[in-house]
Structures are given as structure tokens and as C-alpha cells.
Tab-separated table of C-alpha atoms and ligand atoms in Angstrom:
chain	number	residue	atom	x	y	z
T	16	UNK	CA	-23.956	-13.913	-41.989
T	17	UNK	CA	-27.132	-15.511	-43.311
T	18	UNK	CA	-30.534	-14.787	-41.816
T	19	UNK	CA	-31.248	-18.070	-40.135
T	20	UNK	CA	-28.204	-18.752	-37.958
T	21	UNK	CA	-27.596	-17.231	-34.570
T	22	UNK	CA	-24.410	-15.320	-34.926
T	23	UNK	CA	-20.990	-16.512	-33.810
T	24	UNK	CA	-18.698	-14.962	-36.407
T	25	UNK	CA	-19.421	-11.190	-36.335
T	26	UNK	CA	-16.716	-9.174	-38.191
T	27	UNK	CA	-15.916	-5.546	-37.433
T	28	UNK	CA	-17.016	-4.437	-40.911
T	29	UNK	CA	-20.417	-5.881	-40.191
T	30	UNK	CA	-20.627	-3.751	-37.051
T	31	UNK	CA	-21.877	-0.670	-38.773
T	32	UNK	CA	-25.312	0.826	-38.974
T	33	UNK	CA	-27.512	3.655	-40.213
T	34	UNK	CA	-30.859	4.489	-38.614
T	35	UNK	CA	-33.908	6.009	-40.309
T	36	UNK	CA	-36.134	7.499	-37.630
T	37	UNK	CA	-39.876	7.959	-38.251
T	38	UNK	CA	-42.722	9.144	-36.016
T	39	UNK	CA	-42.814	11.170	-32.814
T	40	UNK	CA	-40.351	12.516	-30.265
T	41	UNK	CA	-40.832	9.420	-28.083
T	42	UNK	CA	-39.712	7.255	-30.990
T	43	UNK	CA	-36.757	9.582	-31.512
T	44	UNK	CA	-35.600	8.984	-27.934
T	45	UNK	CA	-35.758	5.221	-28.587
T	46	UNK	CA	-33.651	5.680	-31.734
T	47	UNK	CA	-31.106	7.743	-29.784
T	48	UNK	CA	-30.952	4.978	-27.137
T	49	UNK	CA	-30.360	2.382	-29.885
T	50	UNK	CA	-27.556	4.523	-31.359
T	51	UNK	CA	-25.910	4.968	-27.944
T	52	UNK	CA	-26.142	1.257	-27.105
T	53	UNK	CA	-24.523	0.306	-30.440
T	54	UNK	CA	-21.796	2.944	-30.041
T	55	UNK	CA	-21.124	1.584	-26.537
T	56	UNK	CA	-20.674	-1.851	-28.115
T	57	UNK	CA	-18.135	-0.448	-30.595
T	58	UNK	CA	-20.362	-0.319	-33.651
T	59	UNK	CA	-19.727	2.325	-36.330
T	60	UNK	CA	-22.573	4.810	-36.848
T	61	UNK	CA	-23.053	6.155	-40.374
T	62	UNK	CA	-25.275	9.047	-39.450
T	63	UNK	CA	-25.858	10.317	-43.007
T	64	UNK	CA	-24.493	7.529	-45.282
T	65	UNK	CA	-26.764	4.479	-45.368
T	66	UNK	CA	-24.812	3.207	-48.370
T	67	UNK	CA	-21.759	2.626	-46.156
T	68	UNK	CA	-23.534	0.806	-43.324
T	69	UNK	CA	-24.048	-2.981	-43.079
T	70	UNK	CA	-27.278	-2.670	-41.133
T	71	UNK	CA	-30.066	-0.193	-41.847
T	72	UNK	CA	-32.513	0.131	-38.965
T	73	UNK	CA	-35.900	1.633	-39.802
T	74	UNK	CA	-37.412	2.950	-36.566
T	75	UNK	CA	-41.053	2.848	-37.576
T	76	UNK	CA	-44.194	4.601	-36.370
T	77	UNK	CA	-47.440	2.624	-36.368
T	78	UNK	CA	-50.256	4.461	-34.621
T	79	UNK	CA	-52.373	5.607	-37.577
T	80	UNK	CA	-52.948	4.477	-41.176
T	81	UNK	CA	-50.773	7.162	-42.813
T	82	UNK	CA	-47.864	6.395	-40.449
T	83	UNK	CA	-48.118	2.670	-41.146
T	84	UNK	CA	-48.166	3.386	-44.876
T	85	UNK	CA	-45.046	5.559	-44.551
T	86	UNK	CA	-43.302	2.807	-42.538
T	87	UNK	CA	-43.969	0.118	-45.167
T	88	UNK	CA	-42.993	2.455	-48.016
T	89	UNK	CA	-39.741	3.332	-46.243
T	90	UNK	CA	-38.936	-0.360	-45.650
T	91	UNK	CA	-39.724	-1.343	-49.266
T	92	UNK	CA	-37.856	1.685	-50.621
T	93	UNK	CA	-34.782	0.860	-48.533
T	94	UNK	CA	-34.784	-2.796	-49.567
T	95	UNK	CA	-34.963	-1.732	-53.208
T	96	UNK	CA	-32.333	1.006	-52.942
T	97	UNK	CA	-29.840	-1.022	-50.864
T	98	UNK	CA	-30.303	-4.668	-51.913
T	99	UNK	CA	-27.192	-5.965	-50.105
T	100	UNK	CA	-27.943	-4.413	-46.749
T	101	UNK	CA	-29.393	-6.034	-43.668
T	102	UNK	CA	-32.605	-4.120	-43.097
T	103	UNK	CA	-34.184	-4.196	-39.640
T	104	UNK	CA	-37.712	-2.986	-38.856
T	105	UNK	CA	-37.853	-1.510	-35.344
T	106	UNK	CA	-40.173	0.852	-33.453
T	107	UNK	CA	-43.953	0.992	-33.000
T	108	UNK	CA	-45.035	-0.719	-36.221
T	109	UNK	CA	-42.600	-3.554	-35.457
T	110	UNK	CA	-44.063	-3.781	-31.958
T	111	UNK	CA	-47.681	-3.738	-33.177
T	112	UNK	CA	-47.357	-5.853	-36.348
T	113	UNK	CA	-44.095	-7.749	-35.778
T	114	UNK	CA	-45.228	-11.094	-37.180
T	115	UNK	CA	-47.040	-9.503	-40.132
T	116	UNK	CA	-43.962	-7.485	-41.132
T	117	UNK	CA	-41.686	-10.518	-40.817
T	118	UNK	CA	-44.019	-12.808	-42.763
T	119	UNK	CA	-45.117	-10.342	-45.431
T	120	UNK	CA	-41.656	-8.866	-46.118
T	121	UNK	CA	-39.293	-11.869	-46.258
T	122	UNK	CA	-36.475	-9.577	-47.504
T	123	UNK	CA	-36.383	-7.977	-44.050
T	124	UNK	CA	-33.420	-9.345	-42.089
T	125	UNK	CA	-35.397	-9.144	-38.864
T	126	UNK	CA	-37.971	-7.279	-36.771
T	127	UNK	CA	-37.201	-5.727	-33.358
T	128	UNK	CA	-39.955	-4.498	-31.019
T	129	UNK	CA	-39.706	-1.168	-29.146
T	130	UNK	CA	-39.877	-2.053	-25.462
T	131	UNK	CA	-36.136	-2.164	-24.631
T	132	UNK	CA	-34.245	-0.296	-27.397
T	133	UNK	CA	-30.896	-0.687	-25.591
T	134	UNK	CA	-31.061	-4.431	-26.307
T	135	UNK	CA	-30.506	-3.816	-30.022
T	136	UNK	CA	-26.755	-4.740	-30.056
T	137	UNK	CA	-27.458	-8.205	-28.590
T	138	UNK	CA	-30.272	-8.601	-31.090
T	139	UNK	CA	-28.239	-7.604	-34.153
T	140	UNK	CA	-25.305	-9.741	-33.082
T	141	UNK	CA	-27.542	-12.755	-32.423
T	142	UNK	CA	-30.530	-12.540	-34.752
T	143	UNK	CA	-32.912	-15.360	-33.804
T	144	UNK	CA	-33.884	-17.930	-36.379
T	145	UNK	CA	-37.445	-16.657	-36.515
T	146	UNK	CA	-36.166	-13.123	-37.311
T	147	UNK	CA	-38.392	-11.529	-34.664
T	148	UNK	CA	-37.835	-10.269	-31.131
T	149	UNK	CA	-40.230	-8.256	-28.987
T	150	UNK	CA	-38.343	-7.673	-25.742
T	151	UNK	CA	-40.556	-7.936	-22.674
T	152	UNK	CA	-40.046	-5.439	-19.867
T	153	UNK	CA	-39.080	-1.765	-19.745
T	154	UNK	CA	-36.158	0.265	-20.932
T	155	UNK	CA	-33.646	1.361	-18.296
T	156	UNK	CA	-33.150	4.530	-20.359
T	157	UNK	CA	-29.338	4.414	-20.520
T	158	UNK	CA	-27.718	7.834	-20.927
T	159	UNK	CA	-27.648	8.900	-24.560
T	160	UNK	CA	-24.432	9.709	-26.390
T	161	UNK	CA	-25.859	10.970	-29.629
T	162	UNK	CA	-28.973	13.127	-30.107
T	163	UNK	CA	-30.961	13.801	-33.288
T	164	UNK	CA	-32.321	17.163	-32.108
T	165	UNK	CA	-30.776	20.510	-32.987
T	166	UNK	CA	-27.784	21.506	-30.872
T	167	UNK	CA	-28.682	22.595	-27.366
T	168	UNK	CA	-32.046	20.795	-27.378
T	169	UNK	CA	-33.114	17.311	-26.268
T	170	UNK	CA	-36.257	15.292	-25.739
T	171	UNK	CA	-36.421	13.629	-22.323
T	172	UNK	CA	-38.897	10.803	-21.845
T	173	UNK	CA	-40.275	10.796	-18.303
T	174	UNK	CA	-42.496	7.719	-18.705
T	175	UNK	CA	-43.700	5.219	-21.270
T	176	UNK	CA	-47.266	4.095	-22.046
T	177	UNK	CA	-50.689	5.580	-21.343
T	178	UNK	CA	-53.612	4.884	-18.988
T	179	UNK	CA	-56.139	7.184	-20.666
T	180	UNK	CA	-57.362	4.758	-23.335
T	181	UNK	CA	-58.966	7.350	-25.588
T	182	UNK	CA	-61.301	5.301	-27.763
T	183	UNK	CA	-59.656	6.256	-31.075
T	184	UNK	CA	-56.067	5.696	-29.985
T	185	UNK	CA	-53.829	2.690	-30.661
T	186	UNK	CA	-50.902	3.923	-28.543
T	187	UNK	CA	-51.886	2.022	-25.391
T	188	UNK	CA	-51.979	-1.127	-27.597
T	189	UNK	CA	-48.379	-0.438	-28.671
T	190	UNK	CA	-46.821	1.137	-25.600
T	191	UNK	CA	-48.980	-0.462	-22.851
T	192	UNK	CA	-50.003	1.134	-19.535
T	193	UNK	CA	-47.936	3.902	-17.919
T	194	UNK	CA	-44.498	3.040	-16.575
T	195	UNK	CA	-43.022	6.190	-15.003
T	196	UNK	CA	-39.282	6.725	-14.609
T	197	UNK	CA	-38.164	7.441	-11.036
T	198	UNK	CA	-37.422	11.150	-10.538
T	199	UNK	CA	-33.798	10.405	-9.510
T	200	UNK	CA	-33.201	8.722	-12.861
T	201	UNK	CA	-34.695	11.685	-14.740
T	202	UNK	CA	-32.681	14.194	-12.684
T	203	UNK	CA	-29.548	12.150	-13.319
T	204	UNK	CA	-30.216	12.260	-17.070
T	205	UNK	CA	-30.880	16.022	-16.984
T	206	UNK	CA	-27.570	16.546	-15.176
T	207	UNK	CA	-25.789	14.423	-17.784
T	208	UNK	CA	-27.349	16.373	-20.667
T	209	UNK	CA	-26.678	19.726	-18.953
T	210	UNK	CA	-23.010	18.726	-18.723
T	211	UNK	CA	-23.146	18.114	-22.490
T	212	UNK	CA	-24.359	21.682	-23.137
T	213	UNK	CA	-28.079	21.004	-23.532
T	214	UNK	CA	-30.181	24.117	-22.750
T	215	UNK	CA	-33.718	23.055	-23.740
T	216	UNK	CA	-35.286	19.918	-22.247
T	217	UNK	CA	-38.555	18.907	-23.899
T	218	UNK	CA	-40.261	16.570	-21.439
T	219	UNK	CA	-42.240	13.941	-23.358
T	220	UNK	CA	-44.433	10.902	-22.851
T	221	UNK	CA	-47.967	10.048	-23.938
T	222	UNK	CA	-49.456	12.185	-21.131
T	223	UNK	CA	-47.112	14.051	-18.750
T	224	UNK	CA	-49.956	14.220	-16.218
T	225	UNK	CA	-49.821	10.419	-15.866
T	226	UNK	CA	-46.283	10.613	-14.434
T	227	UNK	CA	-45.889	9.023	-11.029
T	228	UNK	CA	-49.465	7.751	-10.957
T	229	UNK	CA	-48.250	4.266	-10.057
T	230	UNK	CA	-46.933	5.440	-6.738
T	231	UNK	CA	-49.285	8.327	-6.080
T	232	UNK	CA	-46.999	11.168	-7.188
T	233	UNK	CA	-47.793	13.787	-9.845
T	234	UNK	CA	-45.984	16.007	-12.315
T	235	UNK	CA	-45.603	18.824	-9.756
T	236	UNK	CA	-43.470	16.545	-7.568
T	237	UNK	CA	-41.099	15.926	-10.471
T	238	UNK	CA	-40.957	19.616	-11.463
T	239	UNK	CA	-40.126	20.529	-7.843
T	240	UNK	CA	-37.138	18.139	-8.004
T	241	UNK	CA	-36.057	19.562	-11.370
T	242	UNK	CA	-36.323	23.068	-9.921
T	243	UNK	CA	-33.557	22.195	-7.450
T	244	UNK	CA	-31.082	21.836	-10.331
T	245	UNK	CA	-28.455	24.551	-10.769
T	246	UNK	CA	-27.926	26.401	-14.011
T	247	UNK	CA	-29.811	28.106	-16.811
T	248	UNK	CA	-32.081	25.948	-18.964
T	249	UNK	CA	-35.587	25.544	-20.323
T	250	UNK	CA	-38.027	22.805	-19.296
T	251	UNK	CA	-40.779	22.512	-21.908
T	252	UNK	CA	-43.867	20.410	-21.216
T	253	UNK	CA	-45.159	18.578	-24.296
T	254	UNK	CA	-48.524	16.864	-24.100
T	255	UNK	CA	-50.818	17.131	-21.065
T	256	UNK	CA	-54.274	15.566	-21.294
T	257	UNK	CA	-56.918	18.296	-20.619
T	258	UNK	CA	-59.228	16.129	-18.521
T	259	UNK	CA	-56.833	15.955	-15.558
T	260	UNK	CA	-54.687	19.046	-15.938
T	261	UNK	CA	-52.322	19.281	-12.895
T	262	UNK	CA	-53.044	22.878	-11.770
T	263	UNK	CA	-50.468	22.521	-8.981
T	264	UNK	CA	-47.693	22.993	-11.577
T	265	UNK	CA	-48.757	26.602	-12.320
T	266	UNK	CA	-47.427	28.237	-9.125
T	267	UNK	CA	-44.192	26.259	-9.609
T	268	UNK	CA	-43.820	27.726	-13.086
T	269	UNK	CA	-44.411	31.220	-11.696
T	270	UNK	CA	-41.663	30.633	-9.119
T	271	UNK	CA	-39.164	29.094	-11.556
T	272	UNK	CA	-39.297	30.641	-15.065
T	273	UNK	CA	-36.918	27.923	-16.304
T	274	UNK	CA	-40.054	25.758	-16.422
T	275	UNK	CA	-41.259	27.754	-19.385
T	276	UNK	CA	-44.939	28.779	-19.772
T	277	UNK	CA	-45.622	26.533	-22.772
T	278	UNK	CA	-48.462	24.005	-22.825
T	279	UNK	CA	-49.320	21.385	-25.442
T	280	UNK	CA	-52.871	20.357	-24.461
T	281	UNK	CA	-54.655	18.290	-27.139
T	282	UNK	CA	-58.365	19.079	-26.675
T	283	UNK	CA	-59.240	16.987	-29.764
T	284	UNK	CA	-62.758	18.444	-29.873
T	285	UNK	CA	-65.190	20.745	-28.010
T	286	UNK	CA	-68.518	19.020	-28.534
T	287	UNK	CA	-69.549	17.059	-25.444
T	288	UNK	CA	-71.204	14.388	-27.601
T	289	UNK	CA	-68.081	13.836	-29.733
T	290	UNK	CA	-65.737	13.939	-26.708
T	291	UNK	CA	-67.786	11.284	-24.937
T	292	UNK	CA	-67.516	9.156	-28.079
T	293	UNK	CA	-63.750	9.636	-27.823
T	294	UNK	CA	-63.785	8.480	-24.210
T	295	UNK	CA	-63.010	11.985	-22.903
T	296	UNK	CA	-64.758	13.943	-20.148
T	297	UNK	CA	-64.511	17.584	-21.238
T	298	UNK	CA	-66.638	20.057	-23.178
T	299	UNK	CA	-66.281	23.546	-24.638
T	300	UNK	CA	-67.089	25.342	-21.364
T	301	UNK	CA	-64.703	23.231	-19.244
T	302	UNK	CA	-61.864	23.584	-21.748
T	303	UNK	CA	-62.329	27.368	-22.078
T	304	UNK	CA	-62.229	27.649	-18.285
T	305	UNK	CA	-59.006	25.599	-18.251
T	306	UNK	CA	-57.396	27.978	-20.754
T	307	UNK	CA	-58.640	30.986	-18.775
T	308	UNK	CA	-57.189	29.626	-15.505
T	309	UNK	CA	-53.794	28.945	-17.089
T	310	UNK	CA	-53.672	32.407	-18.699
T	311	UNK	CA	-54.751	34.048	-15.439
T	312	UNK	CA	-51.760	32.472	-13.662
T	313	UNK	CA	-49.292	32.801	-16.555
T	314	UNK	CA	-50.441	35.649	-18.833
T	315	UNK	CA	-47.450	35.252	-21.172
T	316	UNK	CA	-47.982	31.534	-21.694
T	317	UNK	CA	-48.232	29.765	-25.042
T	318	UNK	CA	-50.906	27.137	-25.620
T	319	UNK	CA	-50.738	24.631	-28.465
T	320	UNK	CA	-53.488	22.113	-29.139
T	321	UNK	CA	-54.684	19.415	-31.496
T	322	UNK	CA	-58.182	18.907	-32.954
T	323	UNK	CA	-59.551	15.777	-34.602
T	324	UNK	CA	-62.252	16.039	-37.278
T	325	UNK	CA	-64.524	13.415	-38.807
T	326	UNK	CA	-64.936	11.341	-35.633
T	327	UNK	CA	-68.239	9.397	-35.477
T	328	UNK	CA	-71.026	11.647	-34.194
T	329	UNK	CA	-69.466	14.893	-35.464
T	330	UNK	CA	-72.551	16.339	-37.113
T	331	UNK	CA	-72.885	19.945	-38.335
T	332	UNK	CA	-73.772	21.364	-34.911
T	333	UNK	CA	-70.861	19.524	-33.264
T	334	UNK	CA	-68.487	20.956	-35.859
T	335	UNK	CA	-69.929	24.442	-35.334
T	336	UNK	CA	-69.279	24.007	-31.626
T	337	UNK	CA	-65.643	23.259	-32.445
T	338	UNK	CA	-65.397	26.335	-34.690
T	339	UNK	CA	-66.898	28.468	-31.942
T	340	UNK	CA	-64.464	27.015	-29.387
T	341	UNK	CA	-61.520	27.708	-31.716
T	342	UNK	CA	-62.637	31.347	-32.005
T	343	UNK	CA	-62.975	31.796	-28.243
T	344	UNK	CA	-59.872	29.799	-27.234
T	345	UNK	CA	-57.482	31.855	-29.402
T	346	UNK	CA	-54.834	29.166	-29.276
T	347	UNK	CA	-51.268	30.049	-30.197
T	348	UNK	CA	-50.665	26.934	-32.273
T	349	UNK	CA	-53.013	24.272	-33.586
T	350	UNK	CA	-52.537	20.950	-35.365
T	351	UNK	CA	-55.589	19.309	-36.950
T	352	UNK	CA	-55.933	15.630	-37.906
T	353	UNK	CA	-58.863	13.908	-39.535
T	354	UNK	CA	-59.995	10.750	-37.818
T	355	UNK	CA	-58.424	7.499	-39.066
T	356	UNK	CA	-60.093	4.392	-37.593
T	357	UNK	CA	-57.497	2.150	-35.964
T	358	UNK	CA	-58.182	-1.580	-35.723
T	359	UNK	CA	-58.425	-3.045	-32.224
T	360	UNK	CA	-59.360	0.368	-30.773
T	361	UNK	CA	-62.826	0.737	-29.162
T	362	UNK	CA	-63.931	3.303	-31.786
T	363	UNK	CA	-62.955	1.056	-34.712
T	364	UNK	CA	-66.171	-0.948	-34.948
T	365	UNK	CA	-68.520	2.074	-34.827
T	366	UNK	CA	-66.479	3.926	-37.435
T	367	UNK	CA	-67.707	1.681	-40.249
T	368	UNK	CA	-71.415	2.457	-40.114
T	369	UNK	CA	-72.836	4.369	-43.113
T	370	UNK	CA	-73.215	7.612	-41.123
T	371	UNK	CA	-69.725	7.252	-39.593
T	372	UNK	CA	-68.214	6.797	-43.037
T	373	UNK	CA	-70.092	9.887	-44.253
T	374	UNK	CA	-68.810	11.891	-41.266
T	375	UNK	CA	-65.267	10.677	-41.867
T	376	UNK	CA	-65.507	11.753	-45.492
T	377	UNK	CA	-66.094	15.308	-44.249
T	378	UNK	CA	-63.024	15.099	-41.991
T	379	UNK	CA	-60.471	16.432	-44.488
T	380	UNK	CA	-62.644	19.397	-45.544
T	381	UNK	CA	-63.341	20.325	-41.916
T	382	UNK	CA	-59.602	19.998	-41.151
T	383	UNK	CA	-58.862	22.529	-43.887
T	384	UNK	CA	-61.536	24.914	-42.582
T	385	UNK	CA	-60.016	24.830	-39.085
T	386	UNK	CA	-56.460	25.240	-40.360
T	387	UNK	CA	-57.447	28.229	-42.476
T	388	UNK	CA	-59.298	29.802	-39.575
T	389	UNK	CA	-56.302	29.302	-37.293
T	390	UNK	CA	-53.917	31.441	-39.392
T	391	UNK	CA	-55.181	34.873	-38.245
T	392	UNK	CA	-55.644	33.567	-34.689
T	393	UNK	CA	-52.012	32.412	-34.466
T	394	UNK	CA	-50.807	35.617	-36.138
T	395	UNK	CA	-52.754	37.685	-33.587
T	396	UNK	CA	-51.228	35.688	-30.723
T	397	UNK	CA	-47.761	36.036	-32.224
T	398	UNK	CA	-48.049	39.833	-32.569
T	399	UNK	CA	-47.974	40.202	-28.763
T	400	UNK	CA	-44.261	39.343	-28.865
T	401	UNK	CA	-43.310	42.396	-30.959
T	402	UNK	CA	-40.982	44.773	-29.081
T	403	UNK	CA	-40.581	42.111	-26.369
T	404	UNK	CA	-37.146	41.158	-25.119
T	405	UNK	CA	-36.733	37.404	-25.117
T	406	UNK	CA	-34.192	34.603	-24.888
T	407	UNK	CA	-33.699	32.736	-28.158
T	408	UNK	CA	-32.113	29.329	-28.725
T	409	UNK	CA	-30.101	29.410	-31.960
T	410	UNK	CA	-30.908	26.394	-34.114
T	411	UNK	CA	-29.352	27.000	-37.487
T	412	UNK	CA	-27.187	29.490	-39.308
T	413	UNK	CA	-28.262	30.815	-42.743
T	414	UNK	CA	-24.681	31.572	-43.828
T	415	UNK	CA	-25.310	33.362	-47.127
T	416	UNK	CA	-27.697	35.829	-45.415
T	417	UNK	CA	-25.922	36.473	-42.113
T	418	UNK	CA	-29.074	35.299	-40.378
T	419	UNK	CA	-29.912	32.571	-37.906
T	420	UNK	CA	-32.991	30.460	-37.272
T	421	UNK	CA	-33.889	30.336	-33.606
T	422	UNK	CA	-36.736	29.623	-31.202
T	423	UNK	CA	-38.236	31.378	-28.213
T	424	UNK	CA	-40.039	29.852	-25.216
T	425	UNK	CA	-43.233	30.112	-27.281
T	426	UNK	CA	-41.870	27.984	-30.149
T	427	UNK	CA	-41.462	24.233	-29.639
T	428	UNK	CA	-39.045	22.290	-31.863
T	429	UNK	CA	-40.300	20.978	-35.213
T	430	UNK	CA	-44.004	21.851	-34.710
T	431	UNK	CA	-44.219	25.661	-34.219
T	432	UNK	CA	-42.939	28.696	-36.128
T	433	UNK	CA	-39.365	29.997	-35.827
T	434	UNK	CA	-37.657	33.308	-35.116
T	435	UNK	CA	-35.372	34.660	-37.821
T	436	UNK	CA	-32.516	36.310	-35.941
T	437	UNK	CA	-30.194	39.115	-37.055
T	438	UNK	CA	-26.938	38.707	-35.182
T	439	UNK	CA	-23.180	38.228	-35.452
T	440	UNK	CA	-20.712	35.679	-34.165
T	441	UNK	CA	-23.493	33.385	-33.017
T	442	UNK	CA	-23.366	29.606	-33.209
T	443	UNK	CA	-25.957	26.851	-33.057
T	444	UNK	CA	-26.884	25.944	-29.496
T	445	UNK	CA	-26.285	29.515	-28.234
T	446	UNK	CA	-29.041	31.030	-26.151
T	447	UNK	CA	-29.018	34.804	-26.366
T	448	UNK	CA	-31.142	37.856	-25.505
T	449	UNK	CA	-32.884	39.517	-28.420
T	450	UNK	CA	-35.679	41.957	-29.247
T	451	UNK	CA	-38.591	40.831	-31.412
T	452	UNK	CA	-39.026	43.427	-34.184
T	453	UNK	CA	-41.848	41.919	-36.262
T	454	UNK	CA	-44.013	38.932	-37.124
T	455	UNK	CA	-44.156	37.324	-40.586
T	456	UNK	CA	-46.957	34.807	-40.884
T	457	UNK	CA	-46.153	32.028	-38.345
T	458	UNK	CA	-42.580	33.295	-37.781
T	459	UNK	CA	-41.043	36.135	-35.828
T	460	UNK	CA	-38.036	38.319	-36.592
T	461	UNK	CA	-35.560	39.560	-33.999
T	462	UNK	CA	-32.283	41.389	-33.483
T	463	UNK	CA	-29.674	40.091	-31.072
T	464	UNK	CA	-29.022	42.369	-28.103
T	465	UNK	CA	-25.406	43.138	-27.238
T	466	UNK	CA	-24.199	42.095	-23.780
T	467	UNK	CA	-25.395	44.768	-21.293
T	468	UNK	CA	-27.680	46.508	-23.885
T	469	UNK	CA	-30.775	45.053	-22.145
A	582	LIG	S1	-53.847	10.390	-24.007
A	582	LIG	FE1	-52.930	10.425	-26.038
A	582	LIG	S2	-51.635	8.597	-26.124
A	582	LIG	FE2	-53.046	8.334	-24.413
A	582	LIG	S3	-54.761	7.180	-25.229
A	582	LIG	FE3	-55.275	9.357	-25.354
A	582	LIG	S4	-54.627	10.025	-27.393
A	582	LIG	FE4	-53.634	8.058	-26.963
């Protein structure tokens, strides 16, 4: 099939694909929807063998410079390594720079935007002459057949888009304003995944606290519905904006421990001046009070956050404020990014002044200072688990050492430390009781408890 004709003669051998997924958990859900839609249409999925597939889909990320660079490198590398393949650019970079990708990389078979991933079979079977399609509308989130997460764990998107418009962020430009999924649809998906043996549900979107805003509901309403579900599982909340934290979820979490006490709250900074520049309303005092309130309600909770360094206006005293906040907040986990100006965002223009460029140049060094300072803080927080009895989700077996890698409620997939587990006859996806015996750096160590030993 050549690139310029709409497809009428589509042979079975051509109906095969491999997908390279880049970026965040939201992008992963889109990739899983694309895989399921193609499987439903009878396509063959080469999960680990791109060399055997006819189509290679690169599900790109495009929200900051380094991600865009990785996307282009992956596309160029794939085109070089697999010259005969039909390479498709999909995902956020395709959505944001569709025309540019198509025009600047003529070797690309086509470019597919990220709004309705389940439309990918129609697209691949009928590639338009101009090699570009950005579906308009919203995904119906068809049930997924194949997941990329470790066994027993899944990301569940509860909405798409963001209304917060932080001044440094390109995501609203890519994903648009919030479109929440109706709670029935989410419950239906949770039931489907439960029936497939999923134990951990990581709820994701750009800001969980935006859910239901369109019709005046909030996250607590959804969690109440989820709480009515039968069975044993974990609900993990990933990414709640600190400026409108939904306190009404805390009593719900106390009532139903399946909604695990884990919070990913990206404060980004603590200096009022810098936060205002970011289009955020908090400050060090407000954010410390938020942490205090959460810990007062849920003393065993885990709080992860993200800081951004090098943002315009971050002078020495602002950075010292952030260091002081870090000390007082004693976060469990912290990710630090240095500011990367994104075109078309409100902060872009002001990030090119001489002083802004000088501040940005300090971003990397300040990032390293914060990361170094976080090590003992995280280790101190981790040490509180020693001698505790916990439930662990087994992720991987280390066969030659009779050990397993697992995670507790305080360890989110891919971003936090792990728990090395001593146990027998366990398999991936199992969730078992264990006792934490020690902490090693960012990881814990545990022994499995026999049935009834607890
Ligand atoms: S809340 Fe997150 S996704 Fe939304 S605009 Fe702010 S940084 Fe971007």
C-alpha cells in the first residue's frame, strides 16, 4: 500500500503492529486503548518484536523540550532501524505538532492525533492522502484488553484535559479543557478490570480534583460510588492540584481503606512570588497547613510531590524558601524538574529576558541540591514502615535469588521505591501480607507472612 491512496486492498499480513509508548500514564492508557481497538479489529499485536510488525506506532509525548526531543529521536531511530516499516507518529507530540511532523519527516507514513485513540484501526486501514488526522471529539474509553502495567495493576483515566492553565504548562494546549468521564462508565471499567484480576487501580488525569466540575460534582462523589464496589483492591490517587484540594475525600478514605492514603500533590514551589508567576495561588504556609491537615486525618499517609526550579523570578531568597519548605514538609517522595519554557504558554515570553535566562541556568544546579537534600528526608519517612505489617503487591520475581519485587500502599508504580520481598510460591500480581524488616536507601525489605501468622 503506498502512502497516498486511501486503502481498499488491506491484506492480513499488513494487519500487524508494534507500539512504542512514551510519556506519562495518561499516554499509556491511550496506547492500551489503541492496542485493544486494533485487536478487536483482528490485527496482530507484536508486543516485543517490532521487526515482525508491518506498522510501528510511536505514541509520543510532547509537553516539554526533552520529551519532544525524545519523540523525534525515537521516530528517526525507528525509521533508520526498520526502513521497510510503516511508521506512525501518534500521541501528544502528534496532536501538538501534527503538520510539522508530517512535513518535516516525509518518511513518516502518517500522523495520528490523540483525541480518540480507538479510531486508530479506521485510520491505519484508510490513511488519508495528506497523511494526517487529528480526530475531533472525545474518546469513549472502550474497555481495554491488553495493559502495559505490571500484573495486577492498571491506570484508569477518569477525565481528560485540564482547566488550571498553569502558566508554564502546555498540557491544556494539547489535551484541551477538562472532559470528565461519567461515574457509571468508570465504575463499569473498574468492574471489568476487577474481573480480569486487577488489584491496584491508579486513578489518573491531569488533575483528579477537576473531575465532575462540568456538572458540579467532585472527586468525593466518584470515590463514594467506587466505595460501593465489592472486593479487595487498592484505589490510588495520582495528581491532585494543591490549590483546590478536595478535603471531603479524607473522611471517605478513613472509612474505606481500599482508597489508600497516598497523595501525589505537585506543589511546584513554595515562594508566593514564584507561584504567582506560575499562575498558582498557594504559598509555603498554606501548603504546610495542607500537609498537616492530611496527616492529621490520615497519619499513615504517603505524600509525593514535584518541585520546579529555575522559573522566572526564582531568586536566591525564593529558592531558600523552597529549601525551607522541603525541610518542614518532610515529603515521602519528591521529583524535581528544572523549568523548560514551552512555546505558546503564558510564561514563554517572559522566560527569555536576560534575568530569566540567568535564573533558568541555575535550574539544574538547584534541582540537584533539592534531590540531594531529599534523600535523608525520604529515608526518614521510609523508616516508619519497619516492623509494620503491610499488604504488598508482587510485581516481579527475581528467580536466581528467590526474591520478589513488590510495592506497598506507600509506593506508586514506576516513580517510587520498591519492597524487596522474601517469600515462596508467590507469583506476579499476588497481593500478600508481609512484615517490613528494614529500609535500604529508597527501598524496603520484607518477609512474607504465612496465612494465619498475622
Ligand atoms: S494542573 Fe498540571 S496539567 Fe494542569 S495546567 Fe497545571 S501543570 Fe498543567
